Tab-separated table of C-alpha atoms in Angstrom:
chain	number	residue	atom	x	y	z
A	1	UNK	CA	177.293	162.940	-43.556
A	2	UNK	CA	176.192	159.846	-45.515
A	3	UNK	CA	176.859	159.876	-49.231
A	4	UNK	CA	176.737	156.210	-50.198
A	5	UNK	CA	175.994	152.716	-48.938
A	6	UNK	CA	177.631	149.311	-49.206
A	7	UNK	CA	175.377	146.363	-48.399
A	8	UNK	CA	176.392	142.861	-47.463
A	9	UNK	CA	174.005	140.248	-48.901
A	10	UNK	CA	173.635	137.014	-46.902
A	11	UNK	CA	172.259	137.687	-43.429
A	12	UNK	CA	171.182	141.227	-44.405
A	13	UNK	CA	168.808	140.639	-47.330
A	14	UNK	CA	168.265	136.900	-46.900
A	15	UNK	CA	169.207	133.722	-45.013
A	16	UNK	CA	169.538	130.480	-46.936
A	17	UNK	CA	167.085	130.929	-49.793
A	18	UNK	CA	164.566	133.099	-47.948
A	19	UNK	CA	164.348	136.880	-47.992
A	20	UNK	CA	164.402	138.352	-44.490
A	21	UNK	CA	161.154	139.969	-43.277
A	22	UNK	CA	160.962	143.587	-44.413
A	23	UNK	CA	164.102	143.391	-46.536
A	24	UNK	CA	162.356	144.042	-49.852
A	25	UNK	CA	160.623	147.188	-48.610
A	26	UNK	CA	163.736	148.472	-46.855
A	27	UNK	CA	165.889	147.980	-49.946
A	28	UNK	CA	163.324	149.691	-52.126
A	29	UNK	CA	163.261	152.739	-49.828
A	30	UNK	CA	167.040	152.912	-49.941
A	31	UNK	CA	167.060	152.720	-53.733
A	32	UNK	CA	164.308	155.311	-54.028
A	33	UNK	CA	166.399	157.710	-51.943
A	34	UNK	CA	168.871	158.004	-54.803
A	35	UNK	CA	171.854	157.339	-52.528
A	36	UNK	CA	174.617	155.532	-54.425
A	37	UNK	CA	174.505	151.852	-53.473
A	38	UNK	CA	176.699	148.835	-54.114
A	39	UNK	CA	176.631	145.238	-52.856
A	40	UNK	CA	179.730	143.589	-51.382
A	41	UNK	CA	179.926	139.882	-50.609
A	42	UNK	CA	182.473	137.348	-49.405
A	43	UNK	CA	180.295	134.508	-50.632
A	44	UNK	CA	182.595	132.095	-52.416
A	45	UNK	CA	180.306	129.115	-52.913
A	46	UNK	CA	178.732	130.469	-56.108
A	47	UNK	CA	179.913	132.366	-59.170
A	48	UNK	CA	178.629	135.876	-59.835
A	49	UNK	CA	175.923	134.751	-62.254
A	50	UNK	CA	174.527	132.275	-59.713
A	51	UNK	CA	174.523	134.905	-56.952
A	52	UNK	CA	172.540	137.291	-59.148
A	53	UNK	CA	170.161	134.533	-60.207
A	54	UNK	CA	169.604	133.480	-56.591
A	55	UNK	CA	168.939	137.091	-55.578
A	56	UNK	CA	166.471	137.516	-58.453
A	57	UNK	CA	164.656	134.338	-57.402
A	58	UNK	CA	164.130	135.931	-53.977
A	59	UNK	CA	162.864	139.133	-55.590
A	60	UNK	CA	166.086	141.171	-55.394
A	61	UNK	CA	166.973	142.441	-58.862
A	62	UNK	CA	170.571	143.664	-58.808
A	63	UNK	CA	172.672	144.682	-61.795
A	64	UNK	CA	175.947	142.822	-62.236
A	65	UNK	CA	177.900	146.099	-62.221
A	66	UNK	CA	176.612	146.838	-58.700
A	67	UNK	CA	178.024	143.651	-57.205
A	68	UNK	CA	181.550	143.427	-55.743
A	69	UNK	CA	182.695	139.926	-54.854
A	70	UNK	CA	185.682	138.450	-53.046
A	71	UNK	CA	186.450	136.150	-56.007
A	72	UNK	CA	186.731	139.190	-58.320
A	73	UNK	CA	189.211	140.733	-55.909
A	74	UNK	CA	191.132	137.457	-55.740
A	75	UNK	CA	191.404	137.342	-59.531
A	76	UNK	CA	192.869	140.852	-59.573
A	77	UNK	CA	195.359	139.970	-56.834
A	78	UNK	CA	196.506	136.716	-58.415
A	79	UNK	CA	196.938	138.440	-61.766
A	80	UNK	CA	198.870	141.395	-60.352
A	81	UNK	CA	201.247	139.087	-58.496
A	82	UNK	CA	201.587	136.486	-61.255
A	83	UNK	CA	200.493	133.690	-58.975
A	84	UNK	CA	199.700	130.160	-60.118
A	85	UNK	CA	197.418	128.883	-57.377
A	86	UNK	CA	196.348	125.493	-56.236
A	87	UNK	CA	192.594	125.981	-55.794
A	88	UNK	CA	191.054	125.162	-52.424
A	89	UNK	CA	187.689	126.615	-53.392
A	90	UNK	CA	184.167	125.424	-54.017
A	91	UNK	CA	183.726	123.319	-57.125
A	92	UNK	CA	181.076	125.790	-58.336
A	93	UNK	CA	183.802	128.421	-58.491
A	94	UNK	CA	186.462	126.429	-60.340
A	95	UNK	CA	185.403	127.673	-63.798
A	96	UNK	CA	186.037	131.273	-62.702
A	97	UNK	CA	189.694	130.435	-62.018
A	98	UNK	CA	190.249	127.978	-64.843
A	99	UNK	CA	192.439	130.477	-66.689
A	100	UNK	CA	195.075	130.545	-63.960
A	101	UNK	CA	197.818	128.134	-64.874
A	102	UNK	CA	198.145	125.545	-62.152
A	103	UNK	CA	201.344	123.924	-63.239
A	104	UNK	CA	204.266	124.447	-60.863
A	105	UNK	CA	201.969	126.225	-58.389
A	106	UNK	CA	203.412	129.011	-56.264
A	107	UNK	CA	200.319	129.836	-54.254
A	108	UNK	CA	197.177	128.470	-52.612
A	109	UNK	CA	193.826	130.177	-53.102
A	110	UNK	CA	191.263	129.507	-50.355
A	111	UNK	CA	187.546	130.190	-50.482
A	112	UNK	CA	184.620	128.463	-48.854
A	113	UNK	CA	185.337	125.065	-50.369
A	114	UNK	CA	182.560	123.359	-48.410
A	115	UNK	CA	182.823	119.583	-48.686
A	116	UNK	CA	186.161	119.930	-50.477
A	117	UNK	CA	187.749	120.959	-47.195
A	118	UNK	CA	189.033	117.455	-46.600
A	119	UNK	CA	192.360	116.113	-45.399
A	120	UNK	CA	193.751	115.338	-48.846
A	121	UNK	CA	193.045	118.817	-50.243
A	122	UNK	CA	194.220	120.619	-47.092
A	123	UNK	CA	197.420	118.579	-46.898
A	124	UNK	CA	198.219	119.195	-50.571
A	125	UNK	CA	197.722	122.930	-49.971
A	126	UNK	CA	199.880	122.790	-46.842
A	127	UNK	CA	202.754	121.219	-48.769
A	128	UNK	CA	202.696	124.048	-51.334
A	129	UNK	CA	202.874	126.573	-48.497
A	130	UNK	CA	205.602	124.668	-46.647
A	131	UNK	CA	207.621	124.870	-49.885
A	132	UNK	CA	207.295	128.679	-49.921
A	133	UNK	CA	203.976	129.234	-51.717
A	134	UNK	CA	201.844	132.296	-50.960
A	135	UNK	CA	198.530	131.913	-49.145
A	136	UNK	CA	195.692	133.971	-50.652
A	137	UNK	CA	192.325	133.896	-48.884
A	138	UNK	CA	189.136	135.349	-50.299
A	139	UNK	CA	187.928	135.940	-46.741
A	140	UNK	CA	188.532	134.863	-43.188
A	141	UNK	CA	184.917	134.685	-42.032
A	142	UNK	CA	184.436	132.314	-39.119
A	143	UNK	CA	181.008	130.945	-39.985
A	144	UNK	CA	177.786	131.686	-41.805
A	145	UNK	CA	174.158	131.124	-40.980
A	146	UNK	CA	172.461	128.174	-42.604
A	147	UNK	CA	168.843	127.288	-42.079
A	148	UNK	CA	169.751	124.499	-39.647
A	149	UNK	CA	172.473	126.378	-37.760
A	150	UNK	CA	175.889	127.996	-38.060
A	151	UNK	CA	178.391	126.412	-40.439
A	152	UNK	CA	182.123	126.818	-40.820
A	153	UNK	CA	183.166	129.347	-43.432
A	154	UNK	CA	186.635	129.597	-44.985
A	155	UNK	CA	188.305	131.468	-42.101
A	156	UNK	CA	188.937	128.469	-39.846
A	157	UNK	CA	190.610	126.609	-42.714
A	158	UNK	CA	192.735	129.654	-43.527
A	159	UNK	CA	193.834	129.610	-39.869
A	160	UNK	CA	194.620	125.909	-40.082
A	161	UNK	CA	196.929	126.473	-43.048
A	162	UNK	CA	198.501	129.554	-41.472
A	163	UNK	CA	199.299	127.627	-38.315
A	164	UNK	CA	200.436	124.474	-40.099
A	165	UNK	CA	202.855	126.229	-42.434
A	166	UNK	CA	203.635	129.209	-40.161
A	167	UNK	CA	202.575	131.780	-42.772
A	168	UNK	CA	200.056	134.641	-42.935
A	169	UNK	CA	197.354	134.833	-45.579
A	170	UNK	CA	196.726	137.818	-47.795
A	171	UNK	CA	192.965	138.423	-47.666
A	172	UNK	CA	191.358	139.806	-50.825
A	173	UNK	CA	187.693	140.128	-49.739
A	174	UNK	CA	186.265	141.772	-46.644
A	175	UNK	CA	187.796	142.900	-44.271
A	176	UNK	CA	190.657	143.923	-46.599
A	177	UNK	CA	190.784	147.727	-46.919
A	178	UNK	CA	191.516	147.396	-50.650
A	179	UNK	CA	188.265	145.543	-51.138
A	180	UNK	CA	186.159	148.214	-49.447
A	181	UNK	CA	187.990	150.967	-51.263
A	182	UNK	CA	187.422	149.429	-54.679
A	183	UNK	CA	183.684	149.490	-54.007
A	184	UNK	CA	183.757	152.983	-52.451
A	185	UNK	CA	185.469	154.306	-55.578
A	186	UNK	CA	182.264	153.541	-57.507
A	187	UNK	CA	180.009	155.485	-55.165
A	188	UNK	CA	181.210	159.012	-55.926
A	189	UNK	CA	181.720	159.817	-52.251
A	190	UNK	CA	184.565	159.383	-49.771
A	191	UNK	CA	185.155	156.393	-47.503
A	192	UNK	CA	184.192	158.550	-44.528
A	193	UNK	CA	180.828	159.334	-46.145
A	194	UNK	CA	180.122	155.665	-46.859
A	195	UNK	CA	178.214	153.295	-44.571
A	196	UNK	CA	178.917	149.570	-44.707
A	197	UNK	CA	175.955	147.452	-43.541
A	198	UNK	CA	176.472	143.817	-42.555
A	199	UNK	CA	175.801	140.971	-40.118
A	200	UNK	CA	179.448	139.969	-39.600
A	201	UNK	CA	180.987	141.960	-36.789
A	202	UNK	CA	184.527	141.341	-38.011
A	203	UNK	CA	184.387	141.051	-41.787
A	204	UNK	CA	181.751	143.704	-42.379
A	205	UNK	CA	181.786	146.107	-39.476
A	206	UNK	CA	185.216	146.207	-37.842
A	207	UNK	CA	186.809	145.784	-41.277
A	208	UNK	CA	184.920	148.786	-42.658
A	209	UNK	CA	185.775	150.900	-39.612
A	210	UNK	CA	189.461	150.025	-40.052
A	211	UNK	CA	189.216	151.048	-43.713
A	212	UNK	CA	187.850	154.474	-42.734
A	213	UNK	CA	184.160	153.846	-43.481
A	214	UNK	CA	181.163	154.192	-41.207
A	215	UNK	CA	179.482	150.905	-40.360
A	216	UNK	CA	176.229	149.401	-39.150
A	217	UNK	CA	175.733	145.917	-37.708
A	218	UNK	CA	172.339	144.240	-38.133
A	219	UNK	CA	170.965	141.773	-35.584
A	220	UNK	CA	169.986	139.319	-38.335
A	221	UNK	CA	171.828	136.491	-40.122
A	222	UNK	CA	174.890	135.309	-38.225
A	223	UNK	CA	174.610	138.048	-35.578
A	224	UNK	CA	174.972	136.623	-32.061
A	225	UNK	CA	174.234	138.362	-28.762
A	226	UNK	CA	177.475	139.838	-27.538
A	227	UNK	CA	178.783	140.752	-31.008
A	228	UNK	CA	177.730	144.347	-30.357
A	229	UNK	CA	180.058	144.611	-27.353
A	230	UNK	CA	182.995	144.410	-29.755
A	231	UNK	CA	181.944	147.704	-31.332
A	232	UNK	CA	182.424	149.821	-28.226
A	233	UNK	CA	184.379	153.001	-29.025
A	234	UNK	CA	184.389	152.267	-32.767
A	235	UNK	CA	181.520	154.569	-33.725
A	236	UNK	CA	179.704	151.673	-35.418
A	237	UNK	CA	175.936	151.436	-34.865
A	238	UNK	CA	173.779	148.394	-34.176
A	239	UNK	CA	170.251	147.940	-35.569
A	240	UNK	CA	167.529	145.310	-35.414
A	241	UNK	CA	167.507	144.746	-39.162
A	242	UNK	CA	167.895	146.417	-42.533
A	243	UNK	CA	164.660	148.405	-42.094
A	244	UNK	CA	166.044	150.068	-38.984
A	245	UNK	CA	169.357	150.771	-40.717
A	246	UNK	CA	167.555	152.408	-43.638
A	247	UNK	CA	165.529	154.610	-41.260
A	248	UNK	CA	168.783	155.841	-39.760
A	249	UNK	CA	170.575	156.273	-43.092
A	250	UNK	CA	167.736	158.295	-44.602
A	251	UNK	CA	167.523	160.539	-41.534
A	252	UNK	CA	171.292	161.096	-41.568
A	253	UNK	CA	171.330	161.738	-45.301
A	254	UNK	CA	168.409	164.171	-44.996
A	255	UNK	CA	166.276	162.220	-47.471
B	1	UNK	CA	222.934	117.388	-13.471
B	2	UNK	CA	221.024	114.796	-15.512
B	3	UNK	CA	219.031	112.222	-13.577
B	4	UNK	CA	216.514	110.968	-16.129
B	5	UNK	CA	215.496	111.094	-19.769
B	6	UNK	CA	212.206	111.450	-21.673
B	7	UNK	CA	212.355	110.397	-25.319
B	8	UNK	CA	209.951	111.328	-28.075
B	9	UNK	CA	209.432	108.445	-30.519
B	10	UNK	CA	208.604	109.433	-34.125
B	11	UNK	CA	211.401	111.463	-35.676
B	12	UNK	CA	213.833	110.469	-32.907
B	13	UNK	CA	213.878	106.666	-33.106
B	14	UNK	CA	212.201	106.244	-36.489
B	15	UNK	CA	210.469	107.908	-39.440
B	16	UNK	CA	207.491	106.191	-41.049
B	17	UNK	CA	208.244	102.517	-40.490
B	18	UNK	CA	212.034	102.747	-40.626
B	19	UNK	CA	214.408	103.048	-37.696
B	20	UNK	CA	216.720	106.037	-38.030
B	21	UNK	CA	220.425	105.267	-38.636
B	22	UNK	CA	222.242	104.689	-35.354
B	23	UNK	CA	219.073	104.833	-33.255
B	24	UNK	CA	219.282	101.226	-32.022
B	25	UNK	CA	222.845	101.582	-30.822
B	26	UNK	CA	222.219	104.967	-29.233
B	27	UNK	CA	219.153	103.728	-27.367
B	28	UNK	CA	221.006	100.665	-26.141
B	29	UNK	CA	223.833	102.825	-24.762
B	30	UNK	CA	221.302	104.993	-22.960
B	31	UNK	CA	219.593	101.961	-21.449
B	32	UNK	CA	222.905	100.412	-20.437
B	33	UNK	CA	223.772	103.589	-18.540
B	34	UNK	CA	221.036	102.828	-16.038
B	35	UNK	CA	219.545	106.328	-16.275
B	36	UNK	CA	215.796	106.245	-15.727
B	37	UNK	CA	214.075	106.503	-19.109
B	38	UNK	CA	210.496	106.936	-20.304
B	39	UNK	CA	208.938	107.453	-23.736
B	40	UNK	CA	206.454	110.259	-24.379
B	41	UNK	CA	204.450	110.549	-27.570
B	42	UNK	CA	201.701	112.719	-29.017
B	43	UNK	CA	200.983	110.113	-31.673
B	44	UNK	CA	197.227	109.757	-31.833
B	45	UNK	CA	196.798	107.648	-34.952
B	46	UNK	CA	197.329	104.355	-33.162
B	47	UNK	CA	196.370	102.826	-29.827
B	48	UNK	CA	199.057	101.967	-27.291
B	49	UNK	CA	199.213	98.301	-28.288
B	50	UNK	CA	199.772	99.193	-31.941
B	51	UNK	CA	202.504	101.693	-31.054
B	52	UNK	CA	204.361	99.063	-29.028
B	53	UNK	CA	203.899	96.465	-31.783
B	54	UNK	CA	205.171	98.906	-34.419
B	55	UNK	CA	208.198	99.750	-32.280
B	56	UNK	CA	208.939	96.065	-31.742
B	57	UNK	CA	208.735	95.431	-35.485
B	58	UNK	CA	211.477	98.041	-35.940
B	59	UNK	CA	213.580	96.399	-33.223
B	60	UNK	CA	212.672	98.701	-30.326
B	61	UNK	CA	211.349	96.608	-27.437
B	62	UNK	CA	209.634	98.928	-24.972
B	63	UNK	CA	207.551	97.934	-21.965
B	64	UNK	CA	204.019	99.296	-21.861
B	65	UNK	CA	204.646	100.870	-18.438
B	66	UNK	CA	207.443	102.985	-19.935
B	67	UNK	CA	205.216	104.637	-22.527
B	68	UNK	CA	203.285	107.862	-21.836
B	69	UNK	CA	200.804	108.831	-24.524
B	70	UNK	CA	198.636	111.848	-25.210
B	71	UNK	CA	195.494	109.675	-25.424
B	72	UNK	CA	196.141	108.372	-21.883
B	73	UNK	CA	196.378	111.943	-20.658
B	74	UNK	CA	193.181	112.829	-22.514
B	75	UNK	CA	191.326	109.974	-20.827
B	76	UNK	CA	192.409	111.237	-17.413
B	77	UNK	CA	191.322	114.785	-18.255
B	78	UNK	CA	187.932	113.804	-19.672
B	79	UNK	CA	187.257	111.599	-16.655
B	80	UNK	CA	188.299	114.243	-14.122
B	81	UNK	CA	186.074	116.852	-15.750
B	82	UNK	CA	183.114	114.551	-16.465
B	83	UNK	CA	183.168	115.374	-20.152
B	84	UNK	CA	181.124	113.561	-22.798
B	85	UNK	CA	183.101	114.237	-25.955
B	86	UNK	CA	182.285	114.093	-29.600
B	87	UNK	CA	185.333	112.279	-31.002
B	88	UNK	CA	187.322	113.936	-33.765
B	89	UNK	CA	190.066	111.346	-33.614
B	90	UNK	CA	191.514	108.620	-35.778
B	91	UNK	CA	189.236	105.636	-36.269
B	92	UNK	CA	192.020	103.392	-34.904
B	93	UNK	CA	191.654	105.195	-31.598
B	94	UNK	CA	187.877	105.076	-31.250
B	95	UNK	CA	187.883	101.841	-29.208
B	96	UNK	CA	190.061	103.538	-26.548
B	97	UNK	CA	187.354	106.146	-25.971
B	98	UNK	CA	184.317	103.924	-26.459
B	99	UNK	CA	183.529	104.057	-22.732
B	100	UNK	CA	182.912	107.802	-22.741
B	101	UNK	CA	179.208	108.410	-23.114
B	102	UNK	CA	178.616	110.458	-26.206
B	103	UNK	CA	174.994	111.310	-25.680
B	104	UNK	CA	174.298	115.001	-25.078
B	105	UNK	CA	177.968	115.810	-25.726
B	106	UNK	CA	179.517	118.692	-23.810
B	107	UNK	CA	182.990	118.547	-25.348
B	108	UNK	CA	185.007	117.829	-28.472
B	109	UNK	CA	188.121	115.650	-28.319
B	110	UNK	CA	190.630	116.222	-31.130
B	111	UNK	CA	193.524	114.006	-32.100
B	112	UNK	CA	195.190	113.355	-35.422
B	113	UNK	CA	192.036	112.148	-37.166
B	114	UNK	CA	193.740	111.868	-40.542
B	115	UNK	CA	191.201	111.338	-43.313
B	116	UNK	CA	188.363	111.941	-40.848
B	117	UNK	CA	189.281	115.626	-40.781
B	118	UNK	CA	186.573	116.420	-43.297
B	119	UNK	CA	184.001	119.195	-43.471
B	120	UNK	CA	181.134	117.191	-41.993
B	121	UNK	CA	183.099	116.087	-38.914
B	122	UNK	CA	184.683	119.495	-38.369
B	123	UNK	CA	181.365	121.302	-38.728
B	124	UNK	CA	179.641	118.938	-36.300
B	125	UNK	CA	182.449	119.579	-33.796
B	126	UNK	CA	182.210	123.331	-34.371
B	127	UNK	CA	178.499	123.300	-33.564
B	128	UNK	CA	179.150	121.582	-30.214
B	129	UNK	CA	181.725	124.251	-29.377
B	130	UNK	CA	179.493	127.107	-30.551
B	131	UNK	CA	176.871	125.757	-28.131
B	132	UNK	CA	179.346	126.011	-25.225
B	133	UNK	CA	181.195	122.672	-25.399
B	134	UNK	CA	184.794	122.392	-24.194
B	135	UNK	CA	187.595	121.799	-26.688
B	136	UNK	CA	190.122	119.172	-25.582
B	137	UNK	CA	193.133	118.570	-27.842
B	138	UNK	CA	195.575	115.709	-27.408
B	139	UNK	CA	198.254	117.887	-28.998
B	140	UNK	CA	198.715	120.950	-31.147
B	141	UNK	CA	201.559	119.704	-33.328
B	142	UNK	CA	201.695	121.434	-36.698
B	143	UNK	CA	202.878	118.541	-38.853
B	144	UNK	CA	204.756	115.278	-38.837
B	145	UNK	CA	207.255	113.725	-41.173
B	146	UNK	CA	205.981	111.050	-43.522
B	147	UNK	CA	208.143	109.214	-45.969
B	148	UNK	CA	206.863	111.340	-48.872
B	149	UNK	CA	206.936	114.689	-47.071
B	150	UNK	CA	205.429	116.676	-44.206
B	151	UNK	CA	201.772	116.084	-43.361
B	152	UNK	CA	199.294	118.058	-41.292
B	153	UNK	CA	198.978	116.907	-37.691
B	154	UNK	CA	196.103	117.756	-35.351
B	155	UNK	CA	197.285	121.270	-34.416
B	156	UNK	CA	196.017	123.066	-37.524
B	157	UNK	CA	192.555	121.551	-37.041
B	158	UNK	CA	192.574	122.553	-33.372
B	159	UNK	CA	193.341	126.105	-34.549
B	160	UNK	CA	190.504	125.950	-37.060
B	161	UNK	CA	188.014	125.030	-34.338
B	162	UNK	CA	189.433	127.600	-31.914
B	163	UNK	CA	189.074	130.351	-34.489
B	164	UNK	CA	185.671	129.230	-35.754
B	165	UNK	CA	184.073	129.018	-32.318
B	166	UNK	CA	186.270	131.644	-30.615
B	167	UNK	CA	187.431	129.261	-27.878
B	168	UNK	CA	190.779	127.977	-26.584
B	169	UNK	CA	191.641	124.294	-26.420
B	170	UNK	CA	192.912	122.517	-23.330
B	171	UNK	CA	195.896	120.460	-24.498
B	172	UNK	CA	196.487	117.163	-22.709
B	173	UNK	CA	199.628	115.886	-24.481
B	174	UNK	CA	202.905	117.703	-25.116
B	175	UNK	CA	203.525	120.646	-24.595
B	176	UNK	CA	201.203	120.604	-21.561
B	177	UNK	CA	203.232	120.886	-18.353
B	178	UNK	CA	200.967	118.294	-16.682
B	179	UNK	CA	201.877	115.760	-19.315
B	180	UNK	CA	205.624	116.180	-18.821
B	181	UNK	CA	205.232	116.152	-15.049
B	182	UNK	CA	203.273	112.898	-15.041
B	183	UNK	CA	206.167	111.233	-16.877
B	184	UNK	CA	208.853	112.927	-14.746
B	185	UNK	CA	207.136	111.613	-11.613
B	186	UNK	CA	208.078	108.081	-12.738
B	187	UNK	CA	211.758	108.845	-13.149
B	188	UNK	CA	212.704	109.387	-9.521
B	189	UNK	CA	214.383	112.718	-10.248
B	190	UNK	CA	213.224	116.325	-10.458
B	191	UNK	CA	211.990	118.107	-13.587
B	192	UNK	CA	215.181	120.168	-13.571
B	193	UNK	CA	217.273	116.983	-13.663
B	194	UNK	CA	215.267	115.552	-16.578
B	195	UNK	CA	216.141	115.959	-20.258
B	196	UNK	CA	213.382	115.816	-22.860
B	197	UNK	CA	214.644	114.741	-26.305
B	198	UNK	CA	212.540	115.392	-29.416
B	199	UNK	CA	212.353	116.591	-33.010
B	200	UNK	CA	209.460	119.045	-32.498
B	201	UNK	CA	210.776	122.433	-31.475
B	202	UNK	CA	207.459	123.483	-29.960
B	203	UNK	CA	205.796	120.362	-28.599
B	204	UNK	CA	208.929	118.654	-27.336
B	205	UNK	CA	211.557	121.269	-26.670
B	206	UNK	CA	209.952	124.610	-25.859
B	207	UNK	CA	207.163	122.777	-24.033
B	208	UNK	CA	209.659	120.921	-21.845
B	209	UNK	CA	211.608	124.103	-21.103
B	210	UNK	CA	208.381	125.831	-20.065
B	211	UNK	CA	207.612	122.896	-17.769
B	212	UNK	CA	211.004	123.280	-16.047
B	213	UNK	CA	212.839	120.427	-17.782
B	214	UNK	CA	216.067	120.499	-19.757
B	215	UNK	CA	215.613	119.782	-23.453
B	216	UNK	CA	217.476	118.631	-26.553
B	217	UNK	CA	216.346	119.069	-30.161
B	218	UNK	CA	217.484	116.513	-32.748
B	219	UNK	CA	218.009	117.430	-36.396
B	220	UNK	CA	216.080	114.362	-37.555
B	221	UNK	CA	212.387	113.698	-38.273
B	222	UNK	CA	210.379	116.872	-38.745
B	223	UNK	CA	213.315	119.146	-37.829
B	224	UNK	CA	213.696	121.991	-40.334
B	225	UNK	CA	216.609	124.396	-40.700
B	226	UNK	CA	215.797	127.472	-38.673
B	227	UNK	CA	213.997	125.591	-35.890
B	228	UNK	CA	217.125	125.922	-33.766
B	229	UNK	CA	216.955	129.725	-33.864
B	230	UNK	CA	213.806	129.517	-31.738
B	231	UNK	CA	215.836	128.030	-28.891
B	232	UNK	CA	218.058	131.047	-28.346
B	233	UNK	CA	218.269	131.954	-24.649
B	234	UNK	CA	216.259	128.896	-23.602
B	235	UNK	CA	219.200	126.720	-22.566
B	236	UNK	CA	218.012	123.942	-24.888
B	237	UNK	CA	220.685	122.122	-26.922
B	238	UNK	CA	220.651	121.015	-30.553
B	239	UNK	CA	222.195	117.762	-31.789
B	240	UNK	CA	222.557	115.958	-35.107
B	241	UNK	CA	220.671	112.885	-33.933
B	242	UNK	CA	219.976	110.627	-30.975
B	243	UNK	CA	223.560	109.302	-30.965
B	244	UNK	CA	224.909	112.792	-30.405
B	245	UNK	CA	222.326	113.464	-27.691
B	246	UNK	CA	223.313	110.263	-25.884
B	247	UNK	CA	227.000	111.220	-26.031
B	248	UNK	CA	226.134	114.496	-24.344
B	249	UNK	CA	223.762	112.945	-21.775
B	250	UNK	CA	226.286	110.301	-20.720
B	251	UNK	CA	229.039	112.875	-20.356
B	252	UNK	CA	226.785	115.162	-18.293
B	253	UNK	CA	225.573	112.298	-16.156
B	254	UNK	CA	229.132	111.079	-15.605
B	255	UNK	CA	228.366	107.609	-16.955
């Protein structure tokens, strides 16, 4: 019944710059099982190389070919649709989009811009949209867990622009079905045989269910009591943490 | 059929710091008719005294008792509900809310904060809401007309906070029915005999219709082609500018 696994990163393996208790052992057991495994993240504050370096510093060695990111998906989308975006993204990520011409922009690309979500940048983006530009969002996550509390992710700012300009964003990362399917295609199993594991009830779990995957919500990271009630009748499972998910996966997969 | 008039200010009488063509004459004809008249504004970048001073500088002399503002309505709401708000409002407006205790805040008050809509302020507000605070918005206008183009008003930032914290704002200015009714109560006629005149299809016109008033949309200020299609079957009228509205009002009122 389970032929492959997609793992979210932040909130599942670590929070901030600290590995979650038991995450190393759980991940190792999953890898040792031989089940195909890929990592899928909507993190848009760091480029791919920095994500991998940060993971390695916490003791998670992951090959670059195993990592699927929302910025990669955004690059594919912008290219396919010949868009010239104004960038409302984190300054760390600008180099990854430097090759998109930004003269006579016809789109706005939104990621988690952090401190660059200010009035001047948002208003400039709004004016592009009000003039007919396309809104492309790498995710619409509401918030993420920082060590001192929850912090606003890109989703609220995507909503602000949608409402201001009366448009709808195209989302390229989770929960877009295309994003999940691109990762599933690497696993050698079907969407229905794949389990998505994450701490975000919407982006990770409901998104995966809508895309035809199985899904598991962990009670770590940004999980909040009550999130699990949104999974009623979806078939998604809820677990204490990655260790508990791996127990279940290995029993289901007969490994 | 028409016993009183409510006039929006920005986009109806002026744009930026310039009176609109014909607005002085039209307003004078309306005043000379003797119809009861009040001014209703969601402007939250300036305190009442500055609004009146700015109007006077453009040749519009308006008595303070004739002006109904969204910040006034917010003060009444906060007081009635014993709220201690964190202020996400324009710095010009801070003195008007200085008397609300802001220790152990249990609410967030949003107006058009302009440049203070930055990540740090929005995230601090989000955390109050995520902890159960109440969201109070002086308006939910999408944008306003500046001399160099449209600019984001408070509404998009209200949406951002609503989405981030999964809450709904209480709106105290237009299009809240309470706001219109407080102004109508001064006119000496019923809501059904009152015409609301504005350039914002949602805040002014659809809001007034929902509150039981008549309404007229002007094609000045932030009006955009297509706005009028949203008024189908509402009974609201559309006019080129305030002069045309006044022609219609005086003919309806038999003056």
